[in-house]
Amino acid sequence: MAEQPLHYVRTEMLEAKAPPSSQIGPLRWARENLFSGWFNSLLTLVSLYVILTLLAGIAPWFGHTVWNAGSLSECRKIIHNDFGPNADGACFAVIHERWNQLLYGFYPENGYWRANLALVGMLLAIAPILFSQVPRKLLWFSALYPFAGFWLIWGGSLWFPVAALLGFVVGGIAFRLLAEKSAVMAAAAGFVAACLWWFFAAGPVDEGLSAVFPIALQTVQSRDVGGFLLSIIIGISGITLSLPLGVLLALGRQSNMFFIRTVSVGFIEFIRGVPLITLLFTASLLLNYFLPPGTNFDLILRVVIMVTLFAAAYMAEVIRGGLAALPRGQYEAADALGLDYWKAQRLIIMPQALKISIPGIVNTFIGLFKDTTLVVFIGLLDPIGFINAIRATSEWNGIYWELYIFVGALFFVFCYGMSKYSMYLERKLQTDHR
Amino acid sequence: MSELVTDREVDRSKMKVSEEVAVQITRMNKWYGAFHVLRDIDLTVHKGERIVIAGPSGSGKSTLIRCINRLEEHQAGQIVVDGIELTNDLKNIDKVRSEVGMVFQHFNLFPHLTILENCTLAPIWVRKTPRREAVETAMHFLEKVKIPEQAHKYPGQLSGGQQQRVAIARSLCMKPRIMLFDEPTSALDPEMIKEVLDTMIALAEEGMTMLCVTHEMGFARQVANRVIFMDQGQIVEQNEPEEFFNNPQSDRTKLFLSQILGH
C-alpha cells in the first residue's frame, strides 16, 4: 500500500456507482434471509420439505371440492365418480346449501334485505369513526344508526326506537342546560330526565304515533335471529359499548372519591374473576328468577349486556395501563392551564392513554368477538350452534371439517381486519418520533 | 455561573413594581405526610415583581411556587392570588390557574398535539376564545419566542430549548397576570439555556410578574428585583440582588453562594 503523504487535497469528487449485483434484488434477499449459513440453509430446505408435504396432503382434498349436493352421501358419490373410488374431497356443498342459515339463522327469508341493509348501514356508520378522511357529517348517521339498525333487524313499529332515541335527546337537552353550572349535576340531571322519559313518556308517545302513523316492519323474534348475523350483533354492540364503559371504570378506579373507586375496583375484580360462561348462564336462566314475573327481557339484550360488562372489566385494566404510562407532568400541565377534570381527560389524558393502549384494546375486542360463540351454550344459534344443528341432520351427519373451516375463516377475516386496522391507527397516531 | 446571561443591555424602563398585590401568602404551612416541607411562609408579591427563588435541593422552593397555582395543596395558612383565595373550591382553583402561567422543568408539552394546538387548546376550551382568534394569538406568541416556523410540527421534533420556548408561549396564550417558572433551564444543554433565558428576559422587560425557581444566578442579578433564599422549608433571607450577592447576611446563604458561585 502506497504511503499517503500527510498533506493531501482531493481535487475531484468520486461519482456514486451502481452496487454489485449481490447487493440488490431478490438474490440478495434470499441469500440474507434463507441461505446465510449452512445451518440456515438446512433449516430452509427442511421447512420447504415440510410445507410441500403438507400441501401435497391438503391440496387434493381442496381440489376435489364439491359445491352442489343435497347430502353428504350424494357428495361422496360425486367425488368417487369424478376423481376415482379412493379419492377424498371437500364437501363445501353443505355451506352452499345451508348458506342462509349460517348467515341469518331462522330469520324470515323475505326479510333478508333488512339484515343486509342493516349490515351496509353499520359499515357506513363505522366508517367516520374509524377513518378521519370520511366527512365528519356522517357522524350524525353513526349516532342514529343503533336505532335504525335495531328497527331494521327486529322490526315492529318505527316509533318504538324513535321514542327511545327521544329519551337521549331529552337527557342531552337537560345536560346542556345545566352543563355551565356543574358537570356532575348536569350529568345526573340528564340521566334522570332520560329515565323519566323512558318510563313515563316513551310508551304513550310510541302508542300515540303508531296509532296516527302506523309505520311498521314485520316483527322478528329474537330466537329467530341467528347465524353470523347474531355474532355480529353481539360482537359489535359489545365492542361499541364496552370501550366507553371501560374508560369510565378505569377513571373510576383512579378516582380520589372513595365510593366511586371502591365500586369500580369491586366491579372489575368480580367480573374478571368469573368465567364469561357463568355470566351468560346468569343472563339466560337466573335473571328470570329475579325479574318480576311477566317481564319480557330480551335474551339477546341480556347477552349483550353481559358480554359488554365482561369486556369492559378487561378494557378498564388495559386503559389503566395506558393511564399509568403517562408522565405526571401531563396531568400537571393540563391542571396548570386551568382545564377542569373532564376537559383534561378528554383532550389531554385519554387521547394519549388510549393510543398507548391500542394493542390491548384491540386484543380485548378480538377476544370479545370470538367469545360471542359461547352463546351456543345458552341455546342461541350462532354459527357454531348451526354447525351442531346441521351435523345432527340425517343429510349431513358426519361432516365437520368444511363447516368449521368456513366459520373459522369468517371469524379470521373479521379479527385480522381489526388487527390490521389497529396497526394502521398506531402508525397514524405516532407523533412522538422516537 | 455569575457571568451575564445576555450580551445585550436589559431594558428596565417597563420593569415597574406597582403597589398592587399579586400574590399574598400568610403563615402558610405544608406537610407531605409527616414531613413538614414548608414552614410559616410569609410572602407578598407585588405586580411587576421579578422574584428569583434559590436554595439547595429539597429546600421546598418548587413546592412553594406549585402551591401558588394549587398543584400542591397547603394545609395551614392563606394564599391569595390576584384577589382570589385558594381553598378547596374547584371553581376558584380553575380561575386562579387560568390567570397564572406555569413553565415546568420538563416542558410538559402535549406530545399528541402540534405546537400550534398546544398553544390554542387552553384558550379555546378554558377561555372560550374563537378558534381563529386563538390561532392568531398563538402565532403572535410563537413569533415572540422566535419559533413561528415550527407551528405545525409535533413537540417530539423540537430541541429541548425550542420545546421550553413553546411551553412559555403556551402559557402566555392564556394572557396570564403572573408567570411561575419551576427550574425552566435545569433540563437543558448549556447552549439552549441562553435562548430560554433570553425569552424570559424579554418577558420581564414587558413588565410581567414573575416568580422563578432557578440556579441561574446571572439571570437573578440582571433581571430580578428580589432574590429569596430558602432552606429546610423556610425563607432564610431575601434581598435585592446586588445586596444579596455582595453582602449575604446568614451563614447558610454565604455557604450556598460560595458553593454555587465558587467555581
XYZ file of C-alpha atoms in Angstrom:
697
model
C 0.000 0.000 0.000
C 1.348 3.320 -1.020
C 2.038 5.612 1.856
C -0.218 8.658 1.833
C 1.554 11.938 2.272
C 0.478 13.934 5.304
C -0.532 16.717 3.039
C -3.426 15.725 0.836
C -6.115 17.662 -1.021
C -8.833 15.952 -3.012
C -9.152 17.553 -6.411
C -12.103 15.692 -7.883
C -15.091 14.127 -6.131
C -15.939 10.466 -6.790
C -19.216 9.654 -8.558
C -21.617 7.190 -6.921
C -21.542 3.811 -8.730
C -24.207 1.122 -9.015
C -23.823 -1.581 -6.348
C -22.657 -5.084 -7.351
C -25.492 -7.476 -8.217
C -25.019 -9.414 -4.974
C -26.138 -6.314 -3.044
C -29.563 -5.820 -4.610
C -32.674 -7.626 -5.698
C -34.226 -10.962 -4.767
C -30.873 -12.740 -4.924
C -29.566 -10.695 -2.019
C -32.800 -11.120 -0.101
C -32.661 -14.897 -0.491
C -29.044 -15.079 0.497
C -29.524 -12.912 3.584
C -32.777 -14.436 4.750
C -32.734 -18.054 3.581
C -29.147 -19.164 2.982
C -26.993 -17.026 5.247
C -25.074 -20.066 6.589
C -25.064 -23.835 6.374
C -27.426 -24.182 9.350
C -29.901 -21.646 7.956
C -29.731 -23.317 4.549
C -30.508 -26.644 6.157
C -33.466 -25.157 8.045
C -34.743 -23.590 4.829
C -34.635 -26.912 2.997
C -36.302 -28.816 5.846
C -39.045 -26.174 6.114
C -39.620 -26.302 2.376
C -39.972 -30.064 2.560
C -42.476 -29.870 5.432
C -44.551 -27.210 3.702
C -44.622 -29.141 0.439
C -45.622 -32.387 2.167
C -48.454 -30.630 3.978
C -49.634 -29.009 0.760
C -49.443 -32.331 -1.055
C -51.704 -33.791 1.608
C -54.243 -30.975 1.725
C -54.340 -29.752 -1.878
C -56.170 -32.791 -3.362
C -58.816 -32.516 -0.658
C -59.464 -28.898 -1.606
C -59.017 -29.713 -5.296
C -61.802 -32.297 -5.160
C -64.287 -29.817 -3.735
C -67.965 -30.361 -4.492
C -70.172 -27.302 -4.341
C -73.525 -28.729 -5.302
C -75.012 -31.657 -3.440
C -78.015 -32.275 -1.230
C -76.370 -34.510 1.332
C -73.071 -35.944 2.432
C -73.661 -39.308 0.755
C -74.595 -37.626 -2.521
C -71.492 -35.528 -2.219
C -69.255 -38.571 -1.647
C -70.827 -40.285 -4.645
C -69.949 -37.324 -6.870
C -66.361 -37.328 -5.621
C -65.972 -41.055 -6.279
C -67.474 -40.707 -9.738
C -65.313 -37.753 -10.689
C -61.996 -38.485 -9.018
C -61.854 -42.243 -8.568
C -63.086 -44.647 -5.885
C -60.343 -43.853 -3.381
C -60.404 -40.070 -3.785
C -61.052 -37.852 -0.811
C -62.573 -34.428 -1.224
C -64.152 -31.452 0.462
C -67.912 -31.134 0.618
C -68.357 -27.410 0.671
C -71.780 -28.118 -0.755
C -73.004 -28.051 2.820
C -72.143 -24.382 3.025
C -73.801 -23.707 -0.282
C -76.935 -25.500 0.860
C -77.098 -24.076 4.368
C -75.656 -20.653 3.452
C -78.707 -18.709 4.591
C -78.919 -20.500 7.923
C -75.265 -19.977 8.673
C -75.581 -16.297 7.896
C -79.062 -15.363 9.091
C -80.287 -18.222 11.277
C -84.057 -18.607 11.135
C -84.539 -15.006 10.104
C -87.603 -14.843 7.818
C -86.467 -15.205 4.246
C -88.469 -12.272 2.960
C -86.574 -10.114 5.479
C -83.006 -10.867 4.373
C -82.885 -7.475 2.697
C -83.436 -5.912 6.115
C -80.465 -7.704 7.628
C -78.326 -6.845 4.605
C -79.373 -3.209 4.740
C -78.581 -3.128 8.461
C -75.118 -4.522 7.709
C -74.426 -1.945 4.981
C -75.697 0.776 7.314
C -73.369 -0.489 10.010
C -70.362 -0.214 7.706
C -71.418 3.336 6.803
C -71.876 4.197 10.489
C -68.491 2.821 11.475
C -66.570 4.482 8.629
C -66.436 8.037 10.056
C -65.413 6.672 13.455
C -62.541 4.637 12.050
C -61.244 6.952 9.348
C -60.787 10.689 9.774
C -60.849 11.201 6.000
C -64.566 10.364 5.877
C -66.732 13.527 6.096
C -67.499 14.408 9.711
C -71.188 14.978 8.886
C -71.591 11.205 8.673
C -71.105 11.031 12.454
C -74.752 12.053 12.774
C -75.642 8.920 10.902
C -73.406 6.922 13.248
C -75.302 8.339 16.228
C -78.680 7.445 14.728
C -77.616 4.054 13.402
C -78.149 1.969 16.579
C -81.855 2.858 16.460
C -82.186 2.355 12.712
C -80.307 -0.935 12.910
C -82.490 -2.146 15.759
C -85.647 -1.320 13.821
C -84.418 -2.999 10.654
C -83.487 -6.228 12.381
C -86.257 -6.653 14.938
C -88.935 -4.730 13.051
C -92.096 -3.619 14.842
C -93.308 -0.065 14.976
C -90.896 2.611 13.797
C -91.963 4.773 16.720
C -90.557 2.468 19.373
C -86.874 3.189 18.551
C -87.781 6.812 17.843
C -89.312 7.160 21.310
C -86.210 5.540 22.791
C -83.986 7.930 20.826
C -86.003 10.901 22.075
C -85.063 9.842 25.610
C -81.426 10.510 24.752
C -82.407 13.831 23.198
C -84.310 14.827 26.350
C -81.361 13.773 28.522
C -78.969 15.665 26.247
C -81.042 18.854 26.498
C -81.179 18.607 30.291
C -77.407 18.114 30.323
C -76.834 21.119 28.066
C -78.989 23.395 30.180
C -77.029 22.635 33.333
C -73.590 21.989 31.803
C -72.446 25.549 32.540
C -73.241 25.177 36.239
C -71.654 21.858 37.125
C -70.709 18.880 35.011
C -71.684 16.326 37.655
C -75.076 17.894 38.309
C -75.732 18.170 34.587
C -74.866 14.514 34.021
C -77.173 13.459 36.861
C -79.998 15.660 35.582
C -79.558 14.323 32.054
C -79.681 10.755 33.311
C -82.787 11.354 35.429
C -84.568 13.216 32.639
C -83.847 10.420 30.153
C -85.048 7.753 32.602
C -88.239 9.702 33.348
C -88.875 9.932 29.617
C -88.340 6.223 29.064
C -90.518 5.164 31.991
C -93.417 7.546 31.611
C -93.435 9.288 28.238
C -91.865 6.848 25.782
C -94.727 4.323 25.930
C -97.592 6.759 25.258
C -95.538 8.583 22.583
C -94.862 5.280 20.849
C -98.509 4.217 21.014
C -99.855 7.598 20.023
C -97.613 7.980 16.999
C -98.166 4.348 15.984
C -101.918 4.960 16.021
C -101.636 8.072 13.873
C -98.817 6.994 11.524
C -98.742 3.212 11.528
C -95.301 2.663 10.028
C -94.064 -0.784 10.954
C -91.995 -3.711 9.744
C -92.868 -7.317 10.325
C -91.702 -8.185 13.849
C -88.892 -10.738 14.130
C -88.427 -12.687 17.360
C -85.012 -12.772 18.985
C -84.923 -16.571 18.868
C -85.116 -16.369 15.058
C -82.064 -14.129 14.827
C -79.072 -16.409 14.448
C -76.059 -17.384 12.425
C -73.351 -14.906 11.692
C -75.884 -12.089 11.969
C -76.150 -12.883 15.681
C -72.378 -12.948 16.148
C -72.081 -9.546 14.508
C -74.931 -8.047 16.528
C -73.482 -9.233 19.831
C -69.879 -8.512 18.840
C -70.403 -5.005 17.503
C -72.748 -3.935 20.324
C -70.343 -5.334 22.874
C -67.384 -3.575 21.282
C -69.050 -0.172 20.975
C -70.470 -0.276 24.488
C -67.510 -1.770 26.317
C -64.982 0.892 25.293
C -66.758 3.880 26.906
C -67.717 1.780 29.911
C -64.116 0.598 30.228
C -62.871 4.204 30.111
C -65.269 5.190 32.888
C -64.263 2.195 35.008
C -60.559 2.946 34.517
C -61.143 6.548 35.599
C -63.279 5.366 38.479
C -60.517 3.084 39.661
C -58.142 6.060 39.751
C -60.648 8.402 41.340
C -59.963 10.181 44.615
C -63.541 9.564 45.681
C -63.626 6.540 47.941
C -67.091 5.324 46.969
C -66.545 5.509 43.219
C -63.134 3.870 43.497
C -64.436 1.018 45.644
C -67.365 0.329 43.329
C -65.083 0.337 40.272
C -62.485 -1.921 41.830
C -65.157 -4.282 43.128
C -66.872 -4.464 39.761
C -63.664 -5.022 37.797
C -62.293 -7.657 40.139
C -65.597 -9.500 40.377
C -66.246 -9.620 36.630
C -62.675 -10.562 35.823
C -62.730 -13.304 38.384
C -65.782 -15.030 36.922
C -65.832 -17.050 33.685
C -67.875 -15.493 30.893
C -69.918 -18.635 30.548
C -71.270 -18.298 34.093
C -72.284 -14.736 33.331
C -74.075 -15.955 30.217
C -75.916 -18.647 32.183
C -76.863 -15.986 34.701
C -78.204 -13.914 31.860
C -80.216 -16.730 30.353
C -81.500 -18.545 33.431
C -81.092 -16.769 36.726
C -82.296 -13.339 35.685
C -85.710 -14.855 35.043
C -85.989 -15.705 38.738
C -85.006 -12.247 39.879
C -87.042 -10.208 37.451
C -90.732 -9.713 38.217
C -92.820 -12.406 36.526
C -94.142 -11.441 33.140
C -91.310 -9.083 32.282
C -90.117 -9.801 28.810
C -86.438 -9.043 28.865
C -84.994 -9.969 25.512
C -82.397 -12.754 25.643
C -80.078 -11.161 23.069
C -80.191 -7.901 25.013
C -79.278 -9.767 28.193
C -76.372 -11.468 26.451
C -75.156 -8.167 25.000
C -75.230 -6.621 28.478
C -73.238 -9.493 29.996
C -70.677 -9.592 27.182
C -70.286 -5.813 27.454
C -69.760 -5.893 31.206
C -67.260 -8.703 30.823
C -65.240 -6.928 28.134
C -65.499 -3.593 29.951
C -63.749 -5.004 33.022
C -60.817 -6.131 30.876
C -60.912 -2.873 28.944
C -60.702 -0.893 32.173
C -57.496 -2.669 33.155
C -55.984 -2.206 29.698
C -56.744 1.513 29.785
C -55.446 1.797 33.334
C -52.141 0.552 31.958
C -52.200 3.384 29.412
C -53.014 5.903 32.125
C -50.170 4.641 34.283
C -47.734 5.071 31.390
C -48.457 8.797 31.126
C -45.971 11.036 32.919
C -47.378 13.040 35.843
C -46.291 16.180 34.032
C -49.122 15.777 31.536
C -51.717 15.961 34.321
C -49.901 18.911 35.891
C -49.635 20.817 32.619
C -53.354 20.304 31.960
C -54.161 21.448 35.508
C -51.847 24.428 35.294
C -53.623 25.627 32.137
C -56.931 25.671 34.030
C -58.557 22.698 32.286
C -61.108 21.032 34.544
C -61.069 17.279 35.191
C -63.314 16.211 32.313
C -61.704 18.528 29.774
C -58.240 17.401 30.812
C -59.304 13.763 30.499
C -60.945 14.267 27.141
C -58.339 16.491 25.489
C -55.041 15.530 27.082
C -55.107 12.317 29.067
C -57.432 9.945 27.202
C -56.129 10.604 23.675
C -52.667 9.632 24.882
C -53.697 6.803 27.207
C -55.941 5.229 24.572
C -53.191 5.499 21.983
C -50.802 3.658 24.254
C -53.476 1.039 24.950
C -54.433 0.355 21.305
C -52.845 -3.122 21.161
C -54.513 -4.155 24.404
C -57.854 -2.649 23.440
C -57.907 -4.436 20.093
C -56.848 -7.604 21.862
C -59.909 -7.312 24.070
C -62.136 -6.564 21.069
C -60.912 -9.631 19.222
C -61.346 -11.761 22.322
C -64.871 -10.444 22.793
C -65.801 -11.119 19.176
C -64.608 -14.688 19.342
C -66.251 -15.196 22.750
C -69.626 -14.494 21.148
C -69.524 -18.144 20.038
C -70.069 -19.108 23.696
C -73.724 -18.140 23.372
C -74.226 -21.550 21.829
C -74.247 -22.925 25.372
C -77.315 -20.956 26.358
C -79.225 -22.092 23.323
C -78.707 -19.222 20.936
C -77.959 -20.360 17.388
C -74.811 -18.602 16.343
C -72.695 -20.180 13.549
C -71.291 -22.788 15.948
C -74.804 -23.581 17.090
C -75.779 -24.147 13.490
C -72.818 -26.392 12.875
C -74.100 -28.643 15.644
C -77.625 -28.450 14.265
C -76.537 -29.197 10.707
C -74.371 -32.121 11.747
C -77.342 -33.558 13.588
C -79.418 -33.762 10.414
C -79.562 -37.025 8.524
C -78.269 -35.399 5.307
C -75.089 -34.008 6.759
C -74.364 -36.361 9.613
C -70.612 -36.983 9.692
C -69.370 -33.731 8.172
C -67.238 -31.381 10.219
C -64.070 -30.015 8.568
C -65.867 -27.964 5.943
C -68.195 -26.223 8.378
C -65.529 -25.373 10.910
C -63.172 -24.161 8.181
C -65.869 -21.875 6.837
C -66.832 -20.394 10.203
C -63.189 -20.135 11.229
C -62.383 -18.281 8.008
C -65.235 -15.821 8.555
C -64.079 -15.068 12.091
C -60.497 -14.802 10.898
C -61.417 -12.200 8.282
C -63.046 -10.014 10.926
C -60.332 -10.405 13.550
C -57.493 -9.955 11.090
C -59.241 -6.829 9.820
C -59.354 -5.434 13.357
C -55.704 -6.235 13.874
C -54.698 -4.549 10.605
C -56.758 -1.509 11.462
C -55.107 -1.200 14.863
C -51.689 -1.178 13.212
C -52.817 1.486 10.770
C -54.137 3.551 13.673
C -50.918 3.181 15.648
C -48.882 4.403 12.694
C -51.253 7.286 12.098
C -51.165 8.457 15.696
C -47.434 8.169 16.069
C -46.314 11.721 16.762
C -43.527 11.271 19.238
C -40.873 10.485 16.603
C -38.872 8.204 18.762
C -22.135 30.980 36.969
C -22.076 34.657 37.762
C -21.443 35.779 34.176
C -24.094 37.773 32.439
C -26.568 35.586 30.600
C -27.209 38.031 27.838
C -24.883 40.213 25.794
C -27.410 42.973 25.378
C -28.366 45.631 27.881
C -31.515 44.656 29.794
C -34.142 47.330 29.244
C -35.532 48.194 32.652
C -37.833 51.010 31.528
C -41.031 48.933 31.799
C -39.977 46.875 34.814
C -42.028 48.742 37.351
C -43.132 47.312 40.659
C -46.590 48.608 41.493
C -48.304 48.898 44.848
C -50.914 46.354 43.768
C -50.522 42.924 45.377
C -50.404 39.932 43.020
C -49.802 37.123 45.481
C -50.223 37.239 49.237
C -49.035 34.282 51.277
C -49.531 34.381 55.063
C -48.193 31.871 57.533
C -48.542 29.053 55.028
C -47.567 25.527 56.096
C -47.444 22.323 54.141
C -46.719 18.736 55.041
C -46.017 15.706 52.884
C -47.427 13.104 55.225
C -45.496 13.685 58.435
C -42.737 15.679 56.714
C -43.004 19.431 57.238
C -41.983 20.813 53.810
C -42.997 24.448 54.085
C -42.889 26.234 57.421
C -44.624 29.531 58.153
C -44.099 31.051 54.725
C -44.950 34.767 54.526
C -44.538 36.344 51.128
C -46.085 39.307 49.385
C -45.535 39.623 45.662
C -46.404 42.950 44.075
C -47.451 43.349 40.483
C -44.449 43.669 38.190
C -42.002 41.995 40.559
C -39.403 39.564 39.226
C -38.568 37.228 42.091
C -35.905 34.571 41.909
C -36.153 31.783 44.470
C -32.899 29.964 45.147
C -31.796 27.326 47.583
C -30.394 23.830 47.859
C -32.420 20.925 46.530
C -35.120 19.764 48.893
C -35.482 23.216 50.403
C -39.122 23.462 49.270
C -38.716 26.149 46.610
C -40.517 24.196 43.873
C -43.228 23.188 46.314
C -43.719 26.832 47.229
C -44.433 28.004 43.701
C -46.505 24.915 42.973
C -48.708 25.926 45.906
C -49.407 29.234 44.203
C -51.453 27.535 41.457
C -52.552 24.711 43.712
C -50.632 21.940 42.024
C -49.842 21.270 45.667
C -52.314 21.749 48.478
C -51.322 23.668 51.612
C -52.615 22.592 54.997
C -52.415 25.782 57.033
C -52.266 29.489 56.385
C -53.593 31.509 53.493
C -52.709 32.028 49.837
C -54.466 34.786 47.919
C -53.700 35.053 44.216
C -54.973 38.068 42.337
C -57.639 38.635 44.981
C -58.840 35.012 44.962
C -58.171 32.845 47.978
C -57.101 29.278 47.253
C -59.397 26.892 49.079
C -60.903 23.550 48.162
C -63.379 25.352 45.913
C -62.614 23.928 42.452
C -64.096 26.972 40.712
C -61.604 29.269 42.432
C -58.746 26.920 41.695
C -59.547 26.812 37.978
C -59.939 30.600 37.941
C -56.536 31.078 39.564
C -54.922 28.563 37.253
C -56.185 30.334 34.171
C -54.648 33.593 35.473
C -51.326 32.059 36.443
C -48.992 30.636 33.813
C -46.605 27.864 34.704
C -43.449 26.635 32.992
C -42.063 23.267 34.074
C -38.584 21.825 34.215
C -39.535 19.089 31.738
C -41.652 21.352 29.491
C -44.697 19.010 29.687
C -45.883 19.823 26.191
C -48.702 17.623 24.925
C -46.963 15.196 22.565
C -50.110 14.220 20.655
C -50.834 17.805 19.587
C -48.932 20.093 17.235
C -47.136 23.146 18.601
C -49.992 25.349 17.443
C -52.625 23.069 19.003
C -50.639 23.038 22.247
C -50.909 26.820 22.299
C -54.562 27.148 21.269
C -56.025 24.339 23.391
C -56.477 26.160 26.687
C -57.643 29.494 25.187
C -60.301 27.643 23.167
C -61.515 25.273 25.903
C -60.995 27.358 29.031
C -61.347 30.937 27.822
C -63.827 30.038 25.038
C -61.853 32.131 22.565
C -62.980 31.666 18.948
C -60.587 29.361 17.125
C -59.353 31.959 14.644
C -58.558 34.435 17.331
C -56.800 31.754 19.380
C -54.649 30.820 16.379
C -53.731 34.468 15.812
C -52.738 34.897 19.458
C -50.755 31.673 19.375
C -48.848 32.709 16.254
C -48.154 36.085 17.852
C -46.558 34.483 20.891
C -44.752 31.842 18.844
C -43.181 34.716 16.895
C -42.263 36.323 20.175
C -40.384 33.223 21.290
C -38.932 33.044 17.774
C -40.294 29.723 16.507
C -43.331 30.512 14.344
C -41.988 28.236 11.596
C -42.353 25.181 13.865
C -46.069 25.737 14.464
C -47.210 22.631 12.623
C -44.604 20.253 13.966
C -45.031 17.995 16.971
C -43.127 18.588 20.245
C -41.038 15.459 19.685
C -39.491 17.050 16.601
C -38.135 20.074 18.500
C -34.993 20.530 20.550
C -35.223 20.983 24.313
C -34.699 24.726 24.152
C -37.336 25.085 21.459
C -39.777 22.975 23.468
C -39.269 25.129 26.527
C -39.901 28.278 24.483
C -43.099 26.699 23.159
C -44.079 25.941 26.762
C -43.585 29.615 27.603
C -45.646 30.648 24.566
C -48.356 28.165 25.548
C -48.629 29.785 28.976
C -48.614 33.284 27.516
C -51.516 32.432 25.201
C -53.747 32.391 28.272
C -52.725 36.033 28.867
C -51.685 35.289 32.453
C -51.083 38.031 35.021
C -48.428 36.040 36.825
C -45.857 33.582 35.480
C -44.305 30.803 37.546
C -41.095 29.140 36.383
C -40.070 25.863 38.005
C -36.395 25.371 37.130
C -37.049 26.145 33.458
C -33.456 25.619 32.334
C -32.357 22.712 34.513
C -33.099 20.053 31.910
C -31.387 21.881 29.053
C -27.978 21.744 27.387
C -25.830 24.812 28.041
C -26.284 26.322 24.583
C -30.045 26.067 24.899
C -30.183 27.691 28.314
C -29.355 31.041 26.794
C -32.242 31.025 24.302
C -34.729 30.252 27.061
C -33.294 32.868 29.420
C -33.393 35.446 26.621
C -37.092 34.698 26.204
C -37.635 35.121 29.919
C -35.723 38.404 29.954
C -37.867 39.694 27.102
C -40.917 38.756 29.135
C -39.593 40.594 32.190
C -38.917 43.652 30.079
C -42.619 43.822 29.273
C -43.464 44.102 32.951
C -44.666 40.544 33.644
C -44.916 39.484 37.285
C -42.576 36.506 37.568
C -41.639 34.000 40.240
C -38.752 31.906 39.144
C -37.087 28.947 40.811
C -33.665 28.759 39.180
C -29.971 28.237 39.706
C -29.104 30.852 37.054
C -27.580 33.488 39.282
C -26.658 35.627 36.277
C -30.336 35.860 35.455
C -31.082 36.767 39.062
C -28.556 39.626 39.000
C -29.738 41.020 35.705
C -33.491 40.661 35.894
C -34.736 40.041 39.425
C -35.725 42.824 41.758
C -35.676 40.420 44.703
C -33.893 37.186 45.483
C -35.333 34.777 48.029
C -33.128 32.150 49.620
C -34.866 29.109 51.059
C -33.574 26.273 53.175
C -35.373 23.489 55.039
C -38.784 24.754 54.043
C -38.261 28.283 55.288
C -37.407 31.627 53.787
C -33.921 32.265 55.202
C -33.066 35.530 53.542
C -34.430 37.863 50.918
C -32.933 40.989 49.442
C -32.262 42.982 46.306
C -29.915 41.019 44.046
C -26.939 43.412 44.469
C -27.109 43.194 48.248
C -27.968 39.502 48.234
C -24.913 38.512 46.243
C -22.414 41.057 47.591
C -23.453 41.179 51.184
C -25.267 37.999 52.294
C -26.269 38.067 55.949
C -26.936 34.493 57.080
C -24.268 31.817 57.255
C -26.465 29.415 55.339
C -26.728 31.880 52.440
C -22.996 32.529 52.465
C -22.273 28.824 52.281
C -24.789 28.312 49.456
C -23.417 31.246 47.454
C -19.843 30.121 47.905
C -20.798 26.690 46.612
C -22.803 27.866 43.656
C -20.571 30.790 42.624
C -17.268 29.461 43.812
C -16.179 27.657 40.663
